Coordinates of C-alpha atoms in Angstrom, one line a residue:
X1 CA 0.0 0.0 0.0
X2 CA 1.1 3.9 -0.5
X3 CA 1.4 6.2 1.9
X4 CA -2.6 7.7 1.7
X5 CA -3.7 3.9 1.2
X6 CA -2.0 3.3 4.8
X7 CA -3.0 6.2 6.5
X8 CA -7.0 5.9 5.3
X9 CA -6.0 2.3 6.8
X10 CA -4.9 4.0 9.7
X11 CA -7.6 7.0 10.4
X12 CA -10.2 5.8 8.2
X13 CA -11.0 7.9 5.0
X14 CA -12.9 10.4 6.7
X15 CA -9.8 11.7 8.6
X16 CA -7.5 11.9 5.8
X17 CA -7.5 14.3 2.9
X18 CA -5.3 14.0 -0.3
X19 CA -7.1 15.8 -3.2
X20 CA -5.2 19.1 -4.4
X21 CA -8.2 21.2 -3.5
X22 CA -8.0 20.1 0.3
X23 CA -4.5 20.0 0.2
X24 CA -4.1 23.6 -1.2
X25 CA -5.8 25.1 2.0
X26 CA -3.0 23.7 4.2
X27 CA -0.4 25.6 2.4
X28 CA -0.8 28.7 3.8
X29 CA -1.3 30.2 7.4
X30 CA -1.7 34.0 8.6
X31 CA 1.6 34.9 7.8
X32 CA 2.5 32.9 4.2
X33 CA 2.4 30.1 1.6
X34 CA 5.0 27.3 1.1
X35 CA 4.6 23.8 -0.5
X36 CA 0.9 21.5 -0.5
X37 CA 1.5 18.3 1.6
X38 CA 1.3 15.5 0.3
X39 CA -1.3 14.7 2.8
X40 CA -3.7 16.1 5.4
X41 CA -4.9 14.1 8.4
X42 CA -7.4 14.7 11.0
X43 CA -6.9 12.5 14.0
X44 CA -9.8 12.4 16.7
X45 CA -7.3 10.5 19.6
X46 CA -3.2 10.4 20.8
X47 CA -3.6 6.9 19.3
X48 CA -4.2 8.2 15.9
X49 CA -1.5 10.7 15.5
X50 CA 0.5 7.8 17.0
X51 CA -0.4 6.3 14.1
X52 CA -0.1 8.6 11.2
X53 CA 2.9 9.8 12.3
X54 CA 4.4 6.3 12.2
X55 CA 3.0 5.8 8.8
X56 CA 5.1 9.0 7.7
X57 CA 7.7 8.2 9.0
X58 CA 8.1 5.0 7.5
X59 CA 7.5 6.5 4.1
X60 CA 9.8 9.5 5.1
X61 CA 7.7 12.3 4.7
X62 CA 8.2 15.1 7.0
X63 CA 5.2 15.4 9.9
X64 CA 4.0 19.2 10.0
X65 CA 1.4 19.9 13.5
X66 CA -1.2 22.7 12.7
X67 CA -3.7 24.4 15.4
X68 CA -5.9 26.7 13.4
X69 CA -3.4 28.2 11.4
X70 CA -2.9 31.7 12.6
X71 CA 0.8 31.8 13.5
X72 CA 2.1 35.4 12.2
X73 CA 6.3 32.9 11.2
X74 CA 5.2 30.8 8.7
X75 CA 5.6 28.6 11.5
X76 CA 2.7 25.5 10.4
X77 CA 3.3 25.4 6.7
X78 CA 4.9 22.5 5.1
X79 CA 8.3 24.3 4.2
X80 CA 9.0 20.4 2.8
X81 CA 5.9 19.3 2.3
X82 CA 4.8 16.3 3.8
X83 CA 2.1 15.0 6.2
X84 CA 0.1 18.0 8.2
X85 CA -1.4 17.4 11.4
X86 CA -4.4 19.4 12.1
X87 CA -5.9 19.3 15.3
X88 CA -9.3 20.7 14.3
X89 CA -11.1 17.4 15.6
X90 CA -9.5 17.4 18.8
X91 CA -10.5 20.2 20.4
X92 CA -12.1 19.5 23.6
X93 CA -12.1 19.9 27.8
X94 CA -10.9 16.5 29.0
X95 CA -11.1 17.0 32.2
X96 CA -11.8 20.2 34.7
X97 CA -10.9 19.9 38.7
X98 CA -11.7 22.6 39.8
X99 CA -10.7 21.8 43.5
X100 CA -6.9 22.1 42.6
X101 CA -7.3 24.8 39.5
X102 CA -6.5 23.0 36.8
X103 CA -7.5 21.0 33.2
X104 CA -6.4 19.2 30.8
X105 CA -7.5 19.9 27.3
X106 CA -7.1 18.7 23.7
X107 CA -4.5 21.1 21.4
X108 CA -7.3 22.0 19.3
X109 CA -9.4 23.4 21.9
X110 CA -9.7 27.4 20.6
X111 CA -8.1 29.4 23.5
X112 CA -11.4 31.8 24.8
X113 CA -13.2 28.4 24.3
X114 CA -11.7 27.1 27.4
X115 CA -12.8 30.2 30.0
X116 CA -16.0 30.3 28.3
X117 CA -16.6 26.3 29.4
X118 CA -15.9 27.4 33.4
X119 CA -17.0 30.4 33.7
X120 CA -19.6 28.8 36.2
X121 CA -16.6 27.9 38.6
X122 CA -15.2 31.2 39.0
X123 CA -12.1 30.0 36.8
X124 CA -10.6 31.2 33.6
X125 CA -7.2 30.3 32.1
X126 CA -4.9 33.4 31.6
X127 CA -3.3 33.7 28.2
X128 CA -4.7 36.3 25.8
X129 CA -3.3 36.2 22.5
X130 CA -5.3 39.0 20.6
X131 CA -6.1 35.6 18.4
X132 CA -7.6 33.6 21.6
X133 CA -11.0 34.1 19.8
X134 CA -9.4 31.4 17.4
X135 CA -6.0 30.1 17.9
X136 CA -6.0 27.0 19.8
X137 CA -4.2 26.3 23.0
X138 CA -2.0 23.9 21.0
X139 CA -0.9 26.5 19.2
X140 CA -0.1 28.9 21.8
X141 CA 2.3 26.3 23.2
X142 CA 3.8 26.0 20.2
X143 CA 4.9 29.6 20.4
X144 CA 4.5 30.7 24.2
X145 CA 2.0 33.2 23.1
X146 CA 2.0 36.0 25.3
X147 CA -1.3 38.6 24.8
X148 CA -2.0 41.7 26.3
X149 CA -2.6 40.2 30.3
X150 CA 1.1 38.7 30.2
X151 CA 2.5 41.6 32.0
X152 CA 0.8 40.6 35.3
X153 CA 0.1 36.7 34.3
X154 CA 2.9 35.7 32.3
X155 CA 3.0 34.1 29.0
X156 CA 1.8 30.6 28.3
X157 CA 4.6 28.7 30.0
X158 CA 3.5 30.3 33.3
X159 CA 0.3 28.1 32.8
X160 CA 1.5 24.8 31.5
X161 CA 1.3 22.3 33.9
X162 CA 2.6 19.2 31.8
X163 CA 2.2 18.0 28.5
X164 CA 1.5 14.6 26.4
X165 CA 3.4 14.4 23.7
X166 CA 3.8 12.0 20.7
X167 CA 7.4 11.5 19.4
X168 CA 9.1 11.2 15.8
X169 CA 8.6 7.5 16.3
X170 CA 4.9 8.0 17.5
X171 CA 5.8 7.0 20.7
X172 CA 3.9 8.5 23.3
X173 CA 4.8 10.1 26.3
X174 CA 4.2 12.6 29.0
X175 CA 5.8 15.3 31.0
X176 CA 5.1 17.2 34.4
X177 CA 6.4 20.2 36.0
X178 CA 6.1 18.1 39.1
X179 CA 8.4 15.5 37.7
X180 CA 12.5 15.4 39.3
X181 CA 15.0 16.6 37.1
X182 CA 15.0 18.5 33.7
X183 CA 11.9 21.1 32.8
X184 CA 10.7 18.5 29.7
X185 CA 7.5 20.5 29.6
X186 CA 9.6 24.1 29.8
X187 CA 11.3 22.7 26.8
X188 CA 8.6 21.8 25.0
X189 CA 6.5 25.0 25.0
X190 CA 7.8 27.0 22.7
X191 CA 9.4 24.6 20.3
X192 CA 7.3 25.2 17.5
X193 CA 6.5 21.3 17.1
X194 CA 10.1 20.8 16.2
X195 CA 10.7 18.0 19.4
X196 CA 7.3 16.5 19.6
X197 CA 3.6 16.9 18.7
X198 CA 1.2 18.1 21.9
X199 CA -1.4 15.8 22.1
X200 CA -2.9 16.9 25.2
X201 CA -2.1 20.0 27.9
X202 CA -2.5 20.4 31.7
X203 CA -3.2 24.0 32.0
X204 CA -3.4 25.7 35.1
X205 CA -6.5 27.8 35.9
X206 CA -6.8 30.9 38.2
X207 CA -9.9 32.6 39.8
X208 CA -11.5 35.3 38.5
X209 CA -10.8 38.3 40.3
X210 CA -13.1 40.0 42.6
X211 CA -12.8 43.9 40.4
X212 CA -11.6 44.5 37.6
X213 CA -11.0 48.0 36.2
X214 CA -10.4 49.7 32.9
X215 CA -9.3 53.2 32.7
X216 CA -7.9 55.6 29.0
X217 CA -5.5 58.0 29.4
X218 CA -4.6 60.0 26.0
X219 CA -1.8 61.5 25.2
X220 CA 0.4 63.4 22.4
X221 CA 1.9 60.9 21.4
X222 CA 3.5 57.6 21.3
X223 CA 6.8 58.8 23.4
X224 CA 4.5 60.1 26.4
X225 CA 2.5 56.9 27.0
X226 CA 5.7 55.1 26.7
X227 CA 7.3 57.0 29.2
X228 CA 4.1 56.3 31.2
X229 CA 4.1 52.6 31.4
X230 CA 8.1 52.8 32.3
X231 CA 6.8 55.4 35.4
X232 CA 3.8 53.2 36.2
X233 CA 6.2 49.8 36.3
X234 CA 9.2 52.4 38.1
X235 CA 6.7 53.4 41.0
X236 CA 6.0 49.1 42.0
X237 CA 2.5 49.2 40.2
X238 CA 2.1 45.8 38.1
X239 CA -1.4 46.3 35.9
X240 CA -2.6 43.3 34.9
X241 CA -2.3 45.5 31.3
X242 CA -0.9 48.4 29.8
X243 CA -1.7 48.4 26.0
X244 CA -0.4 51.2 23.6
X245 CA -1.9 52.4 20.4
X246 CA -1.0 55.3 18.1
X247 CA -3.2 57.9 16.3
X248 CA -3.0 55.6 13.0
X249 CA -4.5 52.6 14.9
X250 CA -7.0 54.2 16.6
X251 CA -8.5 56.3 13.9
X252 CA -8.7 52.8 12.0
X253 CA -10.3 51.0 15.4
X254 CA -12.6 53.4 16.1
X255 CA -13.8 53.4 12.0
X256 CA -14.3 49.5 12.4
X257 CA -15.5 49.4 16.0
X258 CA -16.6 52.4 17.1
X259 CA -15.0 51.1 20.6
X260 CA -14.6 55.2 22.3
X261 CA -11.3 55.7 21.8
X262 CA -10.4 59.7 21.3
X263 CA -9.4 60.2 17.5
X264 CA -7.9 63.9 18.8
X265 CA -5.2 62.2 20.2
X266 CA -1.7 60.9 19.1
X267 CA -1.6 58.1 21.8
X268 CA -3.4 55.6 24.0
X269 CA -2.8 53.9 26.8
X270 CA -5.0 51.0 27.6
X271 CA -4.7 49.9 31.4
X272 CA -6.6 47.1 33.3
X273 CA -6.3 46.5 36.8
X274 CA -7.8 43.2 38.9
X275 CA -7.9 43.1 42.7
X276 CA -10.1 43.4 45.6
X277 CA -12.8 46.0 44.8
X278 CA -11.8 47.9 48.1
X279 CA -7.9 48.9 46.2
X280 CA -9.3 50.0 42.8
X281 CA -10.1 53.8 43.9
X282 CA -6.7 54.1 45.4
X283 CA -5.0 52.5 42.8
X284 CA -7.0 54.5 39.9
X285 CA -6.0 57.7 41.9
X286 CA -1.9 56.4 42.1
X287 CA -1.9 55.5 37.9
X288 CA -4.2 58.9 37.0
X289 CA -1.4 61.2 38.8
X290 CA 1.6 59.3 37.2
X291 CA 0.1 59.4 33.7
X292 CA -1.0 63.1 34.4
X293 CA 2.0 63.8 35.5
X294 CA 3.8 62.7 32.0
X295 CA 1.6 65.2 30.1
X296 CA -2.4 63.0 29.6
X297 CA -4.1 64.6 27.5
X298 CA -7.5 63.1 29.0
X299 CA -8.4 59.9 31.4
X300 CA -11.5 58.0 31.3
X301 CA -12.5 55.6 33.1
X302 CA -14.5 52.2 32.0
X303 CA -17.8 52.9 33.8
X304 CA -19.9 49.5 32.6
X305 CA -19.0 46.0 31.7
X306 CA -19.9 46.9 28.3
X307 CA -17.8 49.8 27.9
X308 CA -14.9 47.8 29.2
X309 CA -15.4 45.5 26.5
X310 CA -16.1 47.6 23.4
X311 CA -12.2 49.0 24.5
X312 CA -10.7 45.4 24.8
X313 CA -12.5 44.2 21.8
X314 CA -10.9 47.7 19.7
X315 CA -7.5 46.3 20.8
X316 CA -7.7 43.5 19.6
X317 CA -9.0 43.7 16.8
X318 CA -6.4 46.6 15.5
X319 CA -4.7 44.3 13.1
X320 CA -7.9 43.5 11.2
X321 CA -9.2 47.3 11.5
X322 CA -5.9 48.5 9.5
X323 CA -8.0 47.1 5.9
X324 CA -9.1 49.8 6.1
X325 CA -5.8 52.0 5.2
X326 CA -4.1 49.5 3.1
X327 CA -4.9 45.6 1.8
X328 CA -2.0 44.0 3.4
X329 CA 0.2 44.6 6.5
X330 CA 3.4 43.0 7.8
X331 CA 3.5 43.1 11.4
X332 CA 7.3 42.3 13.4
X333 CA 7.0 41.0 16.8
X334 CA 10.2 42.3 18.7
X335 CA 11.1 43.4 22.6
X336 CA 13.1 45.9 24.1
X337 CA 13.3 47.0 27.6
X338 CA 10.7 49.4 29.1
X339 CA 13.1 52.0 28.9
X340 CA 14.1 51.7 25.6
X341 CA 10.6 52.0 24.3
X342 CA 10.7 55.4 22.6
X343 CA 14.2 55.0 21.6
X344 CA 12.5 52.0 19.4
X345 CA 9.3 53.7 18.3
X346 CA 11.3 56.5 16.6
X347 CA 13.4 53.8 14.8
X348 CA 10.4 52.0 13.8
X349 CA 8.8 55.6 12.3
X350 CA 12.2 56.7 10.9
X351 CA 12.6 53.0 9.0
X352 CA 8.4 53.3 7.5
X353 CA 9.1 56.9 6.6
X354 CA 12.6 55.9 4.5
X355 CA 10.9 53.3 2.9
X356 CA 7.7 55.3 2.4
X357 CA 5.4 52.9 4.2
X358 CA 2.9 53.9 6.2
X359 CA 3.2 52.0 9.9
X360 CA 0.4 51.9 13.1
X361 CA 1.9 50.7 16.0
X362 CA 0.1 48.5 18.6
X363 CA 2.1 46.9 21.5
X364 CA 2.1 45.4 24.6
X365 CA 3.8 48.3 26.3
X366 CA 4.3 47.0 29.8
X367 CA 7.1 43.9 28.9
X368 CA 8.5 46.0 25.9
X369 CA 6.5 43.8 22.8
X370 CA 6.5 46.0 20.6
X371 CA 3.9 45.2 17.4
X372 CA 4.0 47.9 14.4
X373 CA 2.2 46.8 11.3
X374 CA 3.6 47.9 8.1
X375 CA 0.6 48.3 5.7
X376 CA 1.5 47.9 2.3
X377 CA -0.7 46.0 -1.2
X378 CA 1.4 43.1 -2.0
X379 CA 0.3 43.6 -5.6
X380 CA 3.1 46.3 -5.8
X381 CA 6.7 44.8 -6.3
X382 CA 8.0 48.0 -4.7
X383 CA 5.9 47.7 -1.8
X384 CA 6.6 44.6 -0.9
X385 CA 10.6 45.2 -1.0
X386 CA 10.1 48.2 1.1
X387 CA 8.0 46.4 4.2
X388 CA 10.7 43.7 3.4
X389 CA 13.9 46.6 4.4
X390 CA 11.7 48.1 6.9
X391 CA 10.8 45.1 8.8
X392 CA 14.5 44.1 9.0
X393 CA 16.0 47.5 10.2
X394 CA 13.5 47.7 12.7
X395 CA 14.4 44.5 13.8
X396 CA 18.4 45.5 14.3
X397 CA 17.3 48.3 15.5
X398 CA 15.9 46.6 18.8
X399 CA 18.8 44.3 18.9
X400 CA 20.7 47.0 18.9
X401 CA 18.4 48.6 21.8
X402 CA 19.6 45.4 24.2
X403 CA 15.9 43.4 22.8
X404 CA 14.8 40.1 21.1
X405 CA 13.3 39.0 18.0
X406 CA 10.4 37.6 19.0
X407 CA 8.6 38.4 22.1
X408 CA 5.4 35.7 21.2
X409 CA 5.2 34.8 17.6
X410 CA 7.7 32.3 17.3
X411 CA 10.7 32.4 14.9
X412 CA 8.6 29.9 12.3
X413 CA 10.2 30.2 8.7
X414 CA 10.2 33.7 8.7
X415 CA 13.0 34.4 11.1
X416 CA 14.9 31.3 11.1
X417 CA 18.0 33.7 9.7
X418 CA 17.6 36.3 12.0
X419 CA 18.6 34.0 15.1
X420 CA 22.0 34.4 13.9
X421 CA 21.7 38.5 15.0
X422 CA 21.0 37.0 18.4
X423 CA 23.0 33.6 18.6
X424 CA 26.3 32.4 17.9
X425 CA 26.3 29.4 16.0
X426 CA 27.5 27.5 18.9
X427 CA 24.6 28.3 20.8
X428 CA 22.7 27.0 17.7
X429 CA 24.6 23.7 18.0
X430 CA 23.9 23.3 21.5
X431 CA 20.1 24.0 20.6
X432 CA 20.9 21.5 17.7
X433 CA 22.5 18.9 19.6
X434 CA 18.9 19.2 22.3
X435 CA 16.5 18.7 19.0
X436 CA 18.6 15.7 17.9
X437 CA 17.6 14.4 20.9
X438 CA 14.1 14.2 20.4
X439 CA 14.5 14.1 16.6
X440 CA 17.4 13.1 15.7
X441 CA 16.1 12.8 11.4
X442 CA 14.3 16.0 12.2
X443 CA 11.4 14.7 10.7
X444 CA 9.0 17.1 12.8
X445 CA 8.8 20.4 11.1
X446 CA 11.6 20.9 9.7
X447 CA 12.8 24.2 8.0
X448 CA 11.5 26.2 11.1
X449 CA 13.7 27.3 13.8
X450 CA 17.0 27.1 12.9
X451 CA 18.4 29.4 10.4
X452 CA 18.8 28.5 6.6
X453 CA 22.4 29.2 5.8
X454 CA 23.6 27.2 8.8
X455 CA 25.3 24.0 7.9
X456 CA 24.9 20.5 9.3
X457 CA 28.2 20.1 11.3
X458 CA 27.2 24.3 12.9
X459 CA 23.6 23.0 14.2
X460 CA 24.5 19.1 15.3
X461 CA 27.9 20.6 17.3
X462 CA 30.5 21.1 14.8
X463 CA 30.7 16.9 14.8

């Protein structure tokens, strides 16, 4: 039997999908296009991606995991081809206890799905991704997606309680922060599939808190809120957020949304604080003064459930609101420290302005991710090579600032080649040398990660 012969054997022919159509679909996520698989498959149970991934592997076609397709790296496209994994089937709460705050869930399970489902209890599960309305929890691990709340919260590592994971072999396994020895489950968030596929998560849950507050403050521009949220952080007060969003973004928000955000102004600063009800006046009073006292133009304060979600729901949808200004946008995902926050916005204007793009920026001001979208029509050959130059020299330019390259995207295919701004190429081979552990034929997503121009002796350890 061939390959789709074994694996309809396998999943039954329901579960696997091999005409060019079908296939086509797969090619692409949120951020780009590479090569159709050869074949799709859509297990419903660990025992069935046990089993089509030994079925590619014998046939030695690479094994490609997909949640719901929105990473912003090219990071669940079939760079080789091969078989893709999507989880869309298994995407359901396994178990809740409630007692001990915690669950374990199916990768597929959409992000917001999951607090929605226990509500009832009092629990929700942290991570916010502005995609939680539609990226899956598998996904998120994938990457360590961050969102707006991971200034108080953390990102999705902080939450990740153990994971089961089926090998390159299909061998299944499972790993606990509980367990003596190594972090396994550390490891494996964040790995971008590349040392296993997550077949099922142990997430932990927190209570809701007893108030929650949202208050605006506007300002003149981008450089003023910054300093803000450096003040805010510099006097001990940890928001559980502190979003930023220029005049460009907003005057596209408020045309989609209509959310109340002041089009008058050349800055906002989004902050959310949860706590006991009986600290919100005083700590209102303590963040009004500060941002007052770095030149707010205005502050408002959220006074309904409904106004407090009209604003959150504006943030994040920014991205989507910029079709309004332009067809396409390229958005880089890069940190730099608090301080260095204005420092990086200039470079980011300076670097559109050269290249005559025009550039909204959105970030998650309180942990430095900064998030400007570059909106250009890819129909335009010119266009395209400027976001292209644009999007790199912003990128040295926080390296340069002391920052990272990715803050919660993930380095995908997209930046594979920019980890060598960031990592010698023995660090590479040490991080080579961890994957051949798992993976030693790298048969799980390969082409991600690890830079292109990097040879086989730099990555295993120079052997």
């Amino acid at each position: 039997m061939n390959m789709h012969e074994r694996l309809i054997e396998a999943l039954g022919a329901d579960a696997v999908k091999t005409e060019p159509e079908d296939l086509a679909v797969y090619a692409f996520d949120a951020y780009s296009q590479a090569l159709p698989p050869s074949a799709v498959v859509l297990p419903a149970s660990t025992q069935q991606i046990a089993a089509a991934v030994k079925v590619a592997s014998d046939c030695g076609e690479p094994i490609v995991p997909r949640g719901a397709g929105t990473g912003l790296c090219g990071g669940a496209v079939p760079a080789k081809g091969g078989v893709v994994i999507s989880f869309a089937r298994m995407n359901r709460l396994l178990h809740l206890d409630v007692k001990n705050k915690r669950a374990r869930v199916q990768p597929g399970l959409v992000n917001l799905e999951l607090s929605q489902q226990i509500r009832s209890t009092d629990l929700f599960y942290a991570p916010d991704p502005s995609s939680q309305k539609v990226s899956t929890i598998g996904g998120n691990c994938a990457t360590n997606a961050g969102g707006p709340h991971c200034l108080s919260y953390g990102t999705t590592v902080n939450h990740v309680l153990g994971l089961e994971i089926v090998d390159a072999r299909g061998e299944v396994f499972t790993t606990s922060i509980d367990d003596a020895g190594y972090d396994l489950t550390g490891v494996l968030v964040g790995s971008e599939g590349t040392l296993g596929i997550i077949s099922a998560i142990d997430v932990r849950l927190m209570h809701l808190p007893e108030a929650v507050r949202v208050w605006l403050a506007a300002f003149g521009d981008v450089e003023a809120a910054s300093e803000t949220v450096s003040a805010i952080i510099g006097a001990g007060i940890i928001p559980t957020a502190l979003e930023i969003m220029d005049d460009v973004i907003v005057a596209a928000v408020e045309a989609a949304y209509g959310a109340g955000y002041p089009t008058d102004a050349g800055a906002v600063l989004l902050i959310e604080h949860a706590g006991f009800a009986d600290d919100m006046d005083e700590r209102e009073y303590a963040i009004r003064q500060i941002a007052q006292d770095h030149g707010a133009l205005s502050w408002r304060a959220a006074q309904t459930q409904a106004e407090c979600d009209a604003l959150w729901a504006g943030r994040k949808g920014a991205a989507g609101a910029t079709g309004r200004i332009a067809p396409n946008y390229y958005i880089q995902d890069v940190c730099v420290p608090r301080s260095k926050l204005p420092t990086a916005l200039h470079s980011v204007t300076q670097s559109a302005r050269q290249h005559g793009i025009r550039v909204g920026n959105v970030f998650h001001a309180g942990d430095g991710n900064l998030h400007p979208l570059l909106m250009y029509d890819k129909r335009d050959r010119r266009q395209v090579a400027a976001v292209i130059g644009a999007g790199n020299e912003i990128l040295q330019s926080c390296i340069e600032l002391g920052g990272t390259i990715s803050g919660e995207h993930g380095i995908g295919f997209e930046k594979r080649d920019n980890l060598l701004l960031v990592f010698s190429t023995d660090d590479l081979a040490a991080m080579g040398k961890v994957r051949d552990v798992f993976d030693p034929r790298r048969v799980l997503n390969p082409e991600k990660i690890f830079p292109a121009g990097v040879g086989c002796t730099e990555v295993k350890g120079g052997e």
